[in-house]
mmCIF file of C-alpha atoms in Angstrom:
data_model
loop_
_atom_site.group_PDB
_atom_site.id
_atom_site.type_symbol
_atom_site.label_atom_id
_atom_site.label_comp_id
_atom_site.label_asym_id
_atom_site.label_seq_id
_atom_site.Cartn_x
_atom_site.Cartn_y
_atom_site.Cartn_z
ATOM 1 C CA UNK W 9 -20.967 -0.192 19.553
ATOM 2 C CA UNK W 10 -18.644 0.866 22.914
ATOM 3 C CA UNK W 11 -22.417 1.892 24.730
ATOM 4 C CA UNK W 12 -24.150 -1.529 23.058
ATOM 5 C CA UNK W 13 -21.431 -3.328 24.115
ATOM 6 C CA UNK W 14 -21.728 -2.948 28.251
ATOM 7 C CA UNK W 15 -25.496 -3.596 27.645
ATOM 8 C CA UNK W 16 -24.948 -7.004 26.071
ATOM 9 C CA UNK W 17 -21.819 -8.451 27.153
ATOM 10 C CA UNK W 18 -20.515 -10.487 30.114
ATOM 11 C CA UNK W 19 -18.252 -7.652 31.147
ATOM 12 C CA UNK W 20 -15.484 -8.496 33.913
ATOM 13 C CA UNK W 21 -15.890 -7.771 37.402
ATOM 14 C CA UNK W 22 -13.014 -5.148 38.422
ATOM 15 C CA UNK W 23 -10.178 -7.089 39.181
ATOM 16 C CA UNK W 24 -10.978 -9.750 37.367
ATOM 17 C CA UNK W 25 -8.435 -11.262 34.732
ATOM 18 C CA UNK W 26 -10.849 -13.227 32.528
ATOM 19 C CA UNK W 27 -14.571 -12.238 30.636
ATOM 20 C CA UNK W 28 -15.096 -16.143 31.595
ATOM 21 C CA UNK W 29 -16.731 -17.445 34.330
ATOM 22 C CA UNK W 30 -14.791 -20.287 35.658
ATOM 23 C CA UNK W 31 -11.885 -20.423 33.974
ATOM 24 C CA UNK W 32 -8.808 -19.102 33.770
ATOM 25 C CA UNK W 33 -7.417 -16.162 31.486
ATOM 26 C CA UNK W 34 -4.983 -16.902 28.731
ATOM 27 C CA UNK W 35 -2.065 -14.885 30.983
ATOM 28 C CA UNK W 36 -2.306 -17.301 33.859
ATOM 29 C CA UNK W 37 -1.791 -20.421 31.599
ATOM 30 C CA UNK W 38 2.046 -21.736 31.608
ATOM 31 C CA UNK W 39 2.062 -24.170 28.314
ATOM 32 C CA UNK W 40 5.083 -24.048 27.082
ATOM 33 C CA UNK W 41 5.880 -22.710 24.228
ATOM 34 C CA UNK W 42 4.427 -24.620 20.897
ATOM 35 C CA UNK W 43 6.983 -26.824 19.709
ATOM 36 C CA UNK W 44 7.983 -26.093 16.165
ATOM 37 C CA UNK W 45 8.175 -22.346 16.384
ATOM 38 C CA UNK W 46 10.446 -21.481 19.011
ATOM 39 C CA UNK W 47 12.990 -22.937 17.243
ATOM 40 C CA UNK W 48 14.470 -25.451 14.814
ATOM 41 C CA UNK W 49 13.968 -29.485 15.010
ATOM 42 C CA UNK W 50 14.099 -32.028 12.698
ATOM 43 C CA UNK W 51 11.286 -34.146 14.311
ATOM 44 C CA UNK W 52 8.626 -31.419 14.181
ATOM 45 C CA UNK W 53 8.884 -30.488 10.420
ATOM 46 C CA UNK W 54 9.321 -34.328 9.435
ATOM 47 C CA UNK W 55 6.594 -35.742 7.208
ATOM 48 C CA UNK W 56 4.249 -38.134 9.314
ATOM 49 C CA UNK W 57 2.899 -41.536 7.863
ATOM 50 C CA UNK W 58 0.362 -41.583 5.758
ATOM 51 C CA UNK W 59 -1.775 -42.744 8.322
ATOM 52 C CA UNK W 60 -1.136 -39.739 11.083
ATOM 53 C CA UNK W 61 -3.776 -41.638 13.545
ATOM 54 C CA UNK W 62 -4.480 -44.821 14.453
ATOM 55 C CA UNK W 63 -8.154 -46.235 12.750
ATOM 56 C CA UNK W 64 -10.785 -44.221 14.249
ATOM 57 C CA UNK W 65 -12.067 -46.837 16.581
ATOM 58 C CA UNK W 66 -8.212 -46.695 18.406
ATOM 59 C CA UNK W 67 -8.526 -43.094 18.586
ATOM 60 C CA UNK W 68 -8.118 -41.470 22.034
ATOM 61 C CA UNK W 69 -9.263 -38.135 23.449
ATOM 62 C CA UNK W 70 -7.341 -35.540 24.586
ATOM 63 C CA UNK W 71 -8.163 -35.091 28.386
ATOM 64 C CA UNK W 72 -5.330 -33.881 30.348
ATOM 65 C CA UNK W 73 -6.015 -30.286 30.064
ATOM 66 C CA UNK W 74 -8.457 -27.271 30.988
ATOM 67 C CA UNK W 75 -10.623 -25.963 28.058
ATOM 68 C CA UNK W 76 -9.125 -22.592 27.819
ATOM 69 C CA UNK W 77 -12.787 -20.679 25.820
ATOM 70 C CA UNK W 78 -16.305 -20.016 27.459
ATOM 71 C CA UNK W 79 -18.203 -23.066 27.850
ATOM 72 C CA UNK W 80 -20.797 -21.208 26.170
ATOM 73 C CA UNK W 81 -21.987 -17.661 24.611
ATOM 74 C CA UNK W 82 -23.786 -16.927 27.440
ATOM 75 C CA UNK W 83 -19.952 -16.335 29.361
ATOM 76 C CA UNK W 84 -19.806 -13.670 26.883
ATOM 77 C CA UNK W 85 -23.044 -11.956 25.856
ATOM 78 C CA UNK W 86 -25.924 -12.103 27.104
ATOM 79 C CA UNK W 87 -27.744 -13.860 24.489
ATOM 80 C CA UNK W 88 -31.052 -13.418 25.077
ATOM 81 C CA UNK W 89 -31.034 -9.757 26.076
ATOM 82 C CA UNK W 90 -29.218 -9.524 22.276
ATOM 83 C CA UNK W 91 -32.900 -11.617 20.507
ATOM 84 C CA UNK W 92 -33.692 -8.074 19.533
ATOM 85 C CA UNK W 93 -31.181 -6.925 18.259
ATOM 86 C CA UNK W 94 -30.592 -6.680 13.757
ATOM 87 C CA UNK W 95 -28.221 -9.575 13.041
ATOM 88 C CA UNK W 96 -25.585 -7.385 11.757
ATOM 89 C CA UNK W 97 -25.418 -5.125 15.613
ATOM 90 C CA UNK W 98 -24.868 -8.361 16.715
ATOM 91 C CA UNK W 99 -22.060 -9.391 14.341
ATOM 92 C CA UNK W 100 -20.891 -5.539 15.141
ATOM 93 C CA UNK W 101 -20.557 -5.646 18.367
ATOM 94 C CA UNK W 102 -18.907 -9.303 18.644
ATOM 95 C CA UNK W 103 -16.391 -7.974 16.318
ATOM 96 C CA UNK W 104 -15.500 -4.719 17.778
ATOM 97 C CA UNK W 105 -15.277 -7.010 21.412
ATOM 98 C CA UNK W 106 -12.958 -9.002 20.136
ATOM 99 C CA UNK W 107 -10.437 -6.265 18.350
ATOM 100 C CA UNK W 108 -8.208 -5.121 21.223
ATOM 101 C CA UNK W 109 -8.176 -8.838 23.375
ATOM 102 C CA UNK W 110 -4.634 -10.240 23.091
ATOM 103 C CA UNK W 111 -4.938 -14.184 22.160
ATOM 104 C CA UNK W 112 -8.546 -13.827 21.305
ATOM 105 C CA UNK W 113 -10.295 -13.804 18.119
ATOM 106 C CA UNK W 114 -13.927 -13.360 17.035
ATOM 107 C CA UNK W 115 -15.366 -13.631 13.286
ATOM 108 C CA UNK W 116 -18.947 -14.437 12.116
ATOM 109 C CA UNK W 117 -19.769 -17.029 9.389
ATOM 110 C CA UNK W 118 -23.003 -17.551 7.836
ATOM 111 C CA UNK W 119 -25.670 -19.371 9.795
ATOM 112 C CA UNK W 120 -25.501 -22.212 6.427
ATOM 113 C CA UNK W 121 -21.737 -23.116 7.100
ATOM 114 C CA UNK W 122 -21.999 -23.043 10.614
ATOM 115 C CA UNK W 123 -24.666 -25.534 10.995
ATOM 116 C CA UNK W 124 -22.957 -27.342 8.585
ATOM 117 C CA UNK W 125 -19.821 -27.567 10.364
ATOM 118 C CA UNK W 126 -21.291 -28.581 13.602
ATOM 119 C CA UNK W 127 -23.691 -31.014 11.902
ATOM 120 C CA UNK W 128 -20.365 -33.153 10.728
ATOM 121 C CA UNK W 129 -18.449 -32.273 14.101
ATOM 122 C CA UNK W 130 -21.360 -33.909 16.051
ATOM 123 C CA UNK W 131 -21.734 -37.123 14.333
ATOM 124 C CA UNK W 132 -19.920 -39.659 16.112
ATOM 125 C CA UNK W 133 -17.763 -40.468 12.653
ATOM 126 C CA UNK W 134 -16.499 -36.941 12.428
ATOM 127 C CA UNK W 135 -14.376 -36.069 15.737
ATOM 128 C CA UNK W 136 -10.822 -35.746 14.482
ATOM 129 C CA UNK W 137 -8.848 -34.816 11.955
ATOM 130 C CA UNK W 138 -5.433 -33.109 10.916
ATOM 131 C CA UNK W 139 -4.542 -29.588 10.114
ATOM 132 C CA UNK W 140 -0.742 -28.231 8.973
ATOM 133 C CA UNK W 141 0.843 -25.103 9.938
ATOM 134 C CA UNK W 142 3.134 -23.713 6.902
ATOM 135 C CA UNK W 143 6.511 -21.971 7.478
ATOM 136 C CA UNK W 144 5.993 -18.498 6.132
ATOM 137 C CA UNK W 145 8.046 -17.971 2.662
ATOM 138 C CA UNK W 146 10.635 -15.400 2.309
ATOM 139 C CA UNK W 147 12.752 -16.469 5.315
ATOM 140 C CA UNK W 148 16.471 -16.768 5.192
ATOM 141 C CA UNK W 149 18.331 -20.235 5.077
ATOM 142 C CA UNK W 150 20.345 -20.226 8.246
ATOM 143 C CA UNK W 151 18.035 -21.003 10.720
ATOM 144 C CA UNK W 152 17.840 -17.659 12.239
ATOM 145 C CA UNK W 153 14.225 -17.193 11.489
ATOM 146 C CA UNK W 154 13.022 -20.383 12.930
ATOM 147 C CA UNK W 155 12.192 -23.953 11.677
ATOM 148 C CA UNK W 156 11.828 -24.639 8.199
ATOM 149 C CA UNK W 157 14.235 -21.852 7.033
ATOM 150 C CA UNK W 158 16.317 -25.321 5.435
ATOM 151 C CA UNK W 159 13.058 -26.682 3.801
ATOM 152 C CA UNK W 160 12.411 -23.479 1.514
ATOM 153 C CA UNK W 161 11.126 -20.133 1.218
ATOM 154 C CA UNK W 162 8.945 -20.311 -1.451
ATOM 155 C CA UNK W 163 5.053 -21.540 -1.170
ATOM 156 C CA UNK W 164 5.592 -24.652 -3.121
ATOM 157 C CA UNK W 165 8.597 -26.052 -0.701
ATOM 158 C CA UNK W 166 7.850 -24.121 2.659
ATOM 159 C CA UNK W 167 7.649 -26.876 5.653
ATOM 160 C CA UNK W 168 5.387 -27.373 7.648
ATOM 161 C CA UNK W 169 3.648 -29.369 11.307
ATOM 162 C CA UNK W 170 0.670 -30.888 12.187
ATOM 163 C CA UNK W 171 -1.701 -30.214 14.221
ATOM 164 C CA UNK W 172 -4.527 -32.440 15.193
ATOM 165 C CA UNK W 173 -8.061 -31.482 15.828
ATOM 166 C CA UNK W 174 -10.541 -32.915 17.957
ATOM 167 C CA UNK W 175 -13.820 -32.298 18.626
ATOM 168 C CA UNK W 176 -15.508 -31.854 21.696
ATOM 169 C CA UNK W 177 -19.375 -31.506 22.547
ATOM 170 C CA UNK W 178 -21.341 -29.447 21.849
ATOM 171 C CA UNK W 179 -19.117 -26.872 20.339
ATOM 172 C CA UNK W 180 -15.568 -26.655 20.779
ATOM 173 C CA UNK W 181 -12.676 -28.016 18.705
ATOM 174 C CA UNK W 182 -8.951 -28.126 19.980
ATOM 175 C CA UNK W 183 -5.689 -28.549 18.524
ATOM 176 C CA UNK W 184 -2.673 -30.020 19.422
ATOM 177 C CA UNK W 185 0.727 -30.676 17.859
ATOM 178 C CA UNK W 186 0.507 -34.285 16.206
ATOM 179 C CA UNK W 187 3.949 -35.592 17.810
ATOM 180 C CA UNK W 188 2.729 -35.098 21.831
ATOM 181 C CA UNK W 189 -0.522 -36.485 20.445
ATOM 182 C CA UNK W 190 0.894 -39.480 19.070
ATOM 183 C CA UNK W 191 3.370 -39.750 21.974
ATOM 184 C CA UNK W 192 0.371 -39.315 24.739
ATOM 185 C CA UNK W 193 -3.302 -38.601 23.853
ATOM 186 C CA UNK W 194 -4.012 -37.724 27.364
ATOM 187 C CA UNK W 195 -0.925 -35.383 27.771
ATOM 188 C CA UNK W 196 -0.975 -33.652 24.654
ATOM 189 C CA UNK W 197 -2.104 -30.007 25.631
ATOM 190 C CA UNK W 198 -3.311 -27.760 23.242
ATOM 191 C CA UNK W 199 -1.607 -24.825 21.528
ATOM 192 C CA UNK W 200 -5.257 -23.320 20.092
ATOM 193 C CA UNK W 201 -8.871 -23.692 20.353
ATOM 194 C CA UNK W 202 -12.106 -22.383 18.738
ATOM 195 C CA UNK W 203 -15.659 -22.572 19.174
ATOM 196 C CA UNK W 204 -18.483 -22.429 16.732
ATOM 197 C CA UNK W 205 -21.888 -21.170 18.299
ATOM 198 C CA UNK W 206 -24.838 -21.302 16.863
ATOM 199 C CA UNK W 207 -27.198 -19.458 19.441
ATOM 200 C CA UNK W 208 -28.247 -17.175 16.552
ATOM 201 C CA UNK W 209 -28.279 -19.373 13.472
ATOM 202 C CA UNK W 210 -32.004 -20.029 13.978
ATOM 203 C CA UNK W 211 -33.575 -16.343 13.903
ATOM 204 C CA UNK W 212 -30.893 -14.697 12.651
ATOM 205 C CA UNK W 213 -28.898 -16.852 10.112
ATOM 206 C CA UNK W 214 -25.518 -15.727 11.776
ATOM 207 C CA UNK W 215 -22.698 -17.994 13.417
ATOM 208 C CA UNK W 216 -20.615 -16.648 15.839
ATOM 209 C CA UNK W 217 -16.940 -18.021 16.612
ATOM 210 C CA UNK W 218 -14.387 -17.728 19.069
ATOM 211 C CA UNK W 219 -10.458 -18.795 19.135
ATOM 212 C CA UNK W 220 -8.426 -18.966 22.213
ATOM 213 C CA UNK W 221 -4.407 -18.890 21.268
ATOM 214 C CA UNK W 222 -2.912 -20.693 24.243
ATOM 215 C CA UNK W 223 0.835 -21.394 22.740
ATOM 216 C CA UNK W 224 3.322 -18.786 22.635
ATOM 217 C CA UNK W 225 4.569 -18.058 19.293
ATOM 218 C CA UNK W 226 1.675 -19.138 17.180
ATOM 219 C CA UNK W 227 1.141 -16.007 15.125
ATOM 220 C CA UNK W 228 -3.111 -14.711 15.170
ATOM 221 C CA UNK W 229 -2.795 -14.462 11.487
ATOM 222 C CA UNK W 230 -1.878 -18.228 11.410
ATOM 223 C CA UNK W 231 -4.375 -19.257 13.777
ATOM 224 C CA UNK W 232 -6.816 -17.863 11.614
ATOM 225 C CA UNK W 233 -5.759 -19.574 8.713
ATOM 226 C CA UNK W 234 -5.900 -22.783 10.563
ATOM 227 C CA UNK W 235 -9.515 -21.862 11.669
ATOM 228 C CA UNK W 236 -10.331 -21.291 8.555
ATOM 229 C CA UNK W 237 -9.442 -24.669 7.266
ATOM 230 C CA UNK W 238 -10.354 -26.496 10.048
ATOM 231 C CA UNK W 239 -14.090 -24.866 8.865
ATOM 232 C CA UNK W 240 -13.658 -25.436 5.582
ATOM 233 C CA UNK W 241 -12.735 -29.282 5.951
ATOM 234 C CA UNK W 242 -15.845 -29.932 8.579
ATOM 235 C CA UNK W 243 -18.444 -27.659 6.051
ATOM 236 C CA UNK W 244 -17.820 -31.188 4.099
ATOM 237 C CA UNK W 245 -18.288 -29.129 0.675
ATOM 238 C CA UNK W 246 -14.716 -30.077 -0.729
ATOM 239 C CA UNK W 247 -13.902 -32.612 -3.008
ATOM 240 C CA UNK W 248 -12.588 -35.323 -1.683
ATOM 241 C CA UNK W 249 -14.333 -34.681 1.693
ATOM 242 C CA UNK W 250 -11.503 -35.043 3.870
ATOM 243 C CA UNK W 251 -12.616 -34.783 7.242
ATOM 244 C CA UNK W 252 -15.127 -38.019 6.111
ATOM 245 C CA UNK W 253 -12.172 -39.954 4.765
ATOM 246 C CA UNK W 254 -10.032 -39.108 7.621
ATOM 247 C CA UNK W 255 -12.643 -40.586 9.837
ATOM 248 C CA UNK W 256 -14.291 -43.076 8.206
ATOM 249 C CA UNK W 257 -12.600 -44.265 5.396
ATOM 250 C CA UNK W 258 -8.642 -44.042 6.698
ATOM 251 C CA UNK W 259 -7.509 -46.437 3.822
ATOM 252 C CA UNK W 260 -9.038 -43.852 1.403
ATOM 253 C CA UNK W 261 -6.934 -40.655 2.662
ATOM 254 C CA UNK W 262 -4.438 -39.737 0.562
ATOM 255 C CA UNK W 263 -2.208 -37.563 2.715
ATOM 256 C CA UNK W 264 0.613 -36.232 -0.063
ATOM 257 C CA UNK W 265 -2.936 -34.485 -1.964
ATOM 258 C CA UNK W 266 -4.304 -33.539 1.098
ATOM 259 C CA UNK W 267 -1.123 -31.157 2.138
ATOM 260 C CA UNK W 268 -0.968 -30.325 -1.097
ATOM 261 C CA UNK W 269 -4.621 -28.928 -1.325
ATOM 262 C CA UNK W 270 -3.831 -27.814 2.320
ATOM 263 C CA UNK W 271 -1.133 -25.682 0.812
ATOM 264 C CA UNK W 272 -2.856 -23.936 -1.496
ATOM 265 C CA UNK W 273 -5.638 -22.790 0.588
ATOM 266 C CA UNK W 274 -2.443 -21.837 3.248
ATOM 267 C CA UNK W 275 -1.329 -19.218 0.643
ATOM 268 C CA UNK W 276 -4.328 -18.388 -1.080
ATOM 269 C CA UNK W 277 -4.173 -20.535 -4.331
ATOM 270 C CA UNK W 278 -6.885 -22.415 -3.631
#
């Protein structure tokens, strides 16, 4: 994989601190830290409305900040030097890339849910939507161990913040915590980001993503988990669809069962 590996990818140039042309390298960035796990406050864990966004129509993008992940595969492999290779050398070797970079994650889906995902993403009705972050359970009450120690330890109490997600063209979704968005759409800056590319769904039926973790203190393993919902809500095979409702029928979102069903995916139940 190690030899295949400085065949195929984008490797840096020495000195360099980023695989990306263009941008800048997750070290350099100077966000501070994301809000809600640095430390307690009773505004981040606080239940939003149960409309978190305005109608989709009075939505506003997130500008004010610099995308973070490669534009496109291409910054990373070379894609079509890697046309010949088996599908699973290719899932391989983005894999094994990915294992040792700090703040950077890389997973494979099936080419199916990937082109589903970006199929709803790329509609015009299917840009945003909202994702929560769950205190871990097992925490002590005193506040030592962060927000949300006072909400619970268990699963079925544990707080919790919101994200939102927003997509951008052709490929990219970011994240950002719900207050600064509601406070500032063009401010909020983003505390994670992922991209779904689909380079290799056609001849190879494999999906390829990538997730930046910009924020300090957002644990991988979480970011993962939100990944993994975010996917889950744009594949659109859930019942009720809520990525659909969210944009397109706001009066029809039921927010209590969505964090509800959010929760049990969060710890596995569902």
């Amino acid at each position: 994989i190690r030899m295949i590996s400085r065949q195929f990818l984008r490797l840096p140039v020495p000195g360099a601190h980023s695989v990306f042309q263009g941008t800048r390298s997750l070290s350099s960035l100077s966000h501070a830290p994301l809000m809600g796990l640095s430390g307690p406050s009773s505004s981040t864990l606080s239940r939003p409305a149960s409309s978190p966004l305005p109608p989709s129509p009075q939505r506003r993008a997130m500008s004010g900040f610099n995308f973070v992940g490669p534009k496109n595969l291409d910054n990373i492999l070379d894609v079509e030097a890697c046309r010949d290779l088996p599908g699973d050398e290719v899932a391989k070797m983005w894999k094994a890339y990915h294992d040792d970079k700090e703040g950077c994650l890389g997973w494979v889906m099936e080419g199916e849910v990937g082109s589903a995902v970006l199929s709803t993403a790329r509609d015009r009705n299917g840009k945003f939507f909202i994702v929560p972050i769950f205190e871990s359970p097992g925490s002590s009450d005193d506040g030592a161990n962060g927000p949300g120690d006072c909400y619970g330890t268990t699963p079925d109490n544990a707080g919790y913040f919101n994200l939102v997600v927003q997509f951008f063209p052709d490929s990219h979704f970011v994240l950002a915590p719900l207050d600064k968005y509601q406070a500032d759409p063009s401010s909020a800056q983003p505390v994670l980001s992922f991209s779904v590319f689909d380079d290799f769904i056609p001849d190879k039926n494999l999906c390829l993503v990538r997730a930046d973790v910009v924020a300090k203190g957002l644990d991988e393993a979480d970011a993962v988990k939100v990944v993994s919902m975010c996917v889950r809500g744009w594949e659109g095979k859930g019942s009720p669809d809520y990525v659909h409702l969210f944009n397109n029928k706001t009066e029809e979102f039921q927010f209590d069962r969505y964090i509800e069903d959010a929760r049990k995916q969060w710890f596995g139940v569902l």
